[in-house]
Amino acid sequence: MGMTLGFIEVTPERLDGVMGDSEQAEELYDELSDDETVRDAFIEKAWDGIQYLLDEAGVGVELRMDGDPIEHDGDEFNGFPPEVVKSIAESLNAAPFERLAEHYDPADMMARGIYPRIWDTHPAEELEYLSENYAKLREFFDAVARTGNAALGCFSF
């Protein structure tokens, strides 16, 4: 399956209830991931490519690190309280994909080992893959910020 990253919307209260307990975080993430009415953003294996573009464009968002880590066994979970969600949404909304795409450099991404190391196979298709997943990410954080809710992130490897 590989390394993937996803986010789900949770209330601040539900997030507080799982902070510090990885088993509860995993149970909540799994439960809500199966619920089609819950807002989510599963950006698959695009996370590292998106992070590369964010870094190169000078956008101060760390997809795996901006949240508060929850102790874990196996998968990594991060809690994103409402104020962090809002900050990420503002940063992503200020960075349209066209701005990020200017920094797309398949050769550099391959040289740096940016996961999943596919960037020079079909560069135009891979850029589209990043664009689609970045759109999911922006829409998710924007919508969650507007509700005042929190997010739970899961990095699966």
XYZ file of C-alpha atoms in Angstrom:
157
model
C 0.000 0.000 0.000
C 2.809 2.441 0.739
C 2.890 5.604 2.786
C -0.321 7.642 2.672
C -1.707 10.699 4.422
C -5.292 11.549 5.207
C -7.311 13.952 7.322
C -10.817 13.792 8.793
C -12.946 16.502 10.349
C -13.712 16.147 14.045
C -15.199 18.396 16.666
C -12.728 20.009 19.052
C -14.254 17.929 21.850
C -13.720 14.642 20.006
C -10.154 15.639 19.212
C -9.491 16.473 22.872
C -10.853 13.037 23.791
C -8.215 11.192 21.752
C -5.169 13.365 22.356
C -2.563 11.246 24.110
C -4.276 7.936 23.321
C -3.279 6.410 20.005
C -5.727 3.527 20.279
C -8.653 5.914 20.653
C -7.275 8.104 17.852
C -7.051 5.081 15.559
C -10.567 3.930 16.480
C -12.002 7.400 15.854
C -10.147 7.802 12.568
C -11.274 4.372 11.336
C -14.866 4.960 12.465
C -15.164 8.359 10.804
C -13.273 7.298 7.662
C -16.021 4.766 6.997
C -18.751 7.404 7.395
C -19.509 8.986 4.011
C -21.106 12.000 5.713
C -17.832 13.015 7.392
C -15.594 15.476 5.552
C -12.179 14.049 4.767
C -9.144 14.521 2.560
C -7.216 11.402 1.680
C -4.297 12.673 -0.368
C -2.856 9.229 -0.912
C 0.834 9.105 -1.773
C 0.851 12.719 -3.014
C 1.744 14.087 0.429
C 5.511 14.273 -0.102
C 5.227 15.792 -3.569
C 2.796 18.400 -2.247
C 5.117 19.091 0.680
C 8.014 19.558 -1.755
C 5.992 22.122 -3.729
C 4.892 23.923 -0.561
C 8.479 24.110 0.679
C 9.872 25.296 -2.645
C 7.148 27.962 -2.904
C 7.843 29.171 0.643
C 4.402 28.225 1.985
C 4.795 27.660 5.717
C 2.714 24.488 6.057
C 4.116 21.169 7.278
C 1.465 18.589 6.448
C 2.777 15.942 8.829
C 4.139 18.208 11.558
C 1.811 21.178 12.077
C -0.588 19.205 14.224
C -0.049 17.943 17.757
C 1.417 14.419 17.716
C -0.539 11.653 19.379
C 1.533 8.802 20.786
C 1.358 5.926 18.335
C 2.199 2.324 17.506
C 2.442 1.955 13.743
C 0.453 4.744 12.108
C 1.181 8.328 13.120
C -1.717 10.484 14.238
C -1.761 14.264 14.628
C -4.464 16.440 16.074
C -5.115 19.782 14.405
C -7.063 22.098 16.730
C -9.325 24.730 15.151
C -6.739 27.513 15.297
C -4.183 25.324 13.453
C -6.812 24.288 10.895
C -7.590 27.968 10.303
C -3.913 28.865 9.905
C -3.332 26.027 7.427
C -6.464 26.992 5.480
C -5.290 30.604 5.213
C -1.837 29.535 4.012
C -3.203 27.078 1.451
C -5.815 29.533 0.182
C -3.064 32.099 -0.358
C -1.132 29.581 -2.477
C -3.031 28.573 -5.621
C -1.692 25.459 -7.300
C -0.442 27.476 -10.251
C 2.042 29.130 -7.895
C 3.175 25.749 -6.577
C 3.392 24.237 -10.057
C 6.080 26.764 -10.960
C 8.366 24.792 -8.628
C 7.606 21.361 -10.076
C 10.977 19.855 -10.963
C 10.754 16.082 -11.545
C 14.552 15.673 -11.794
C 15.125 17.462 -8.481
C 12.284 15.548 -6.839
C 13.823 12.261 -7.952
C 17.308 13.348 -6.826
C 15.924 14.259 -3.385
C 14.001 10.982 -3.090
C 10.584 12.633 -2.861
C 8.104 9.828 -2.249
C 6.822 7.887 -4.198
C 9.689 8.485 -6.643
C 7.566 8.504 -9.799
C 7.984 12.109 -10.863
C 10.045 11.537 -14.005
C 7.943 8.630 -15.323
C 5.065 10.721 -16.732
C 5.774 14.266 -15.496
C 2.605 15.889 -16.843
C 0.379 13.175 -15.369
C 2.177 13.328 -12.038
C 1.718 17.102 -11.911
C -2.008 16.556 -12.482
C -1.990 13.984 -9.649
C -0.464 16.591 -7.335
C -2.941 19.222 -8.507
C -5.968 17.001 -7.822
C -4.773 16.068 -4.356
C -3.790 19.634 -3.496
C -7.316 20.717 -4.432
C -8.734 18.101 -2.010
C -6.405 19.358 0.704
C -7.281 23.044 0.199
C -11.016 22.353 0.064
C -10.847 20.228 3.201
C -8.966 22.725 5.370
C -11.030 25.642 4.060
C -14.338 23.903 4.802
C -13.240 22.672 8.241
C -11.934 26.139 9.147
C -15.314 27.646 8.223
C -17.093 25.240 10.608
C -14.683 25.978 13.457
C -13.916 22.298 13.781
C -10.658 20.412 14.212
C -8.967 17.704 12.157
C -7.332 14.382 12.834
C -4.510 13.385 10.517
C -3.238 9.873 9.907
C 0.084 9.077 8.277
C 0.018 5.401 7.418
C 3.145 3.495 6.533
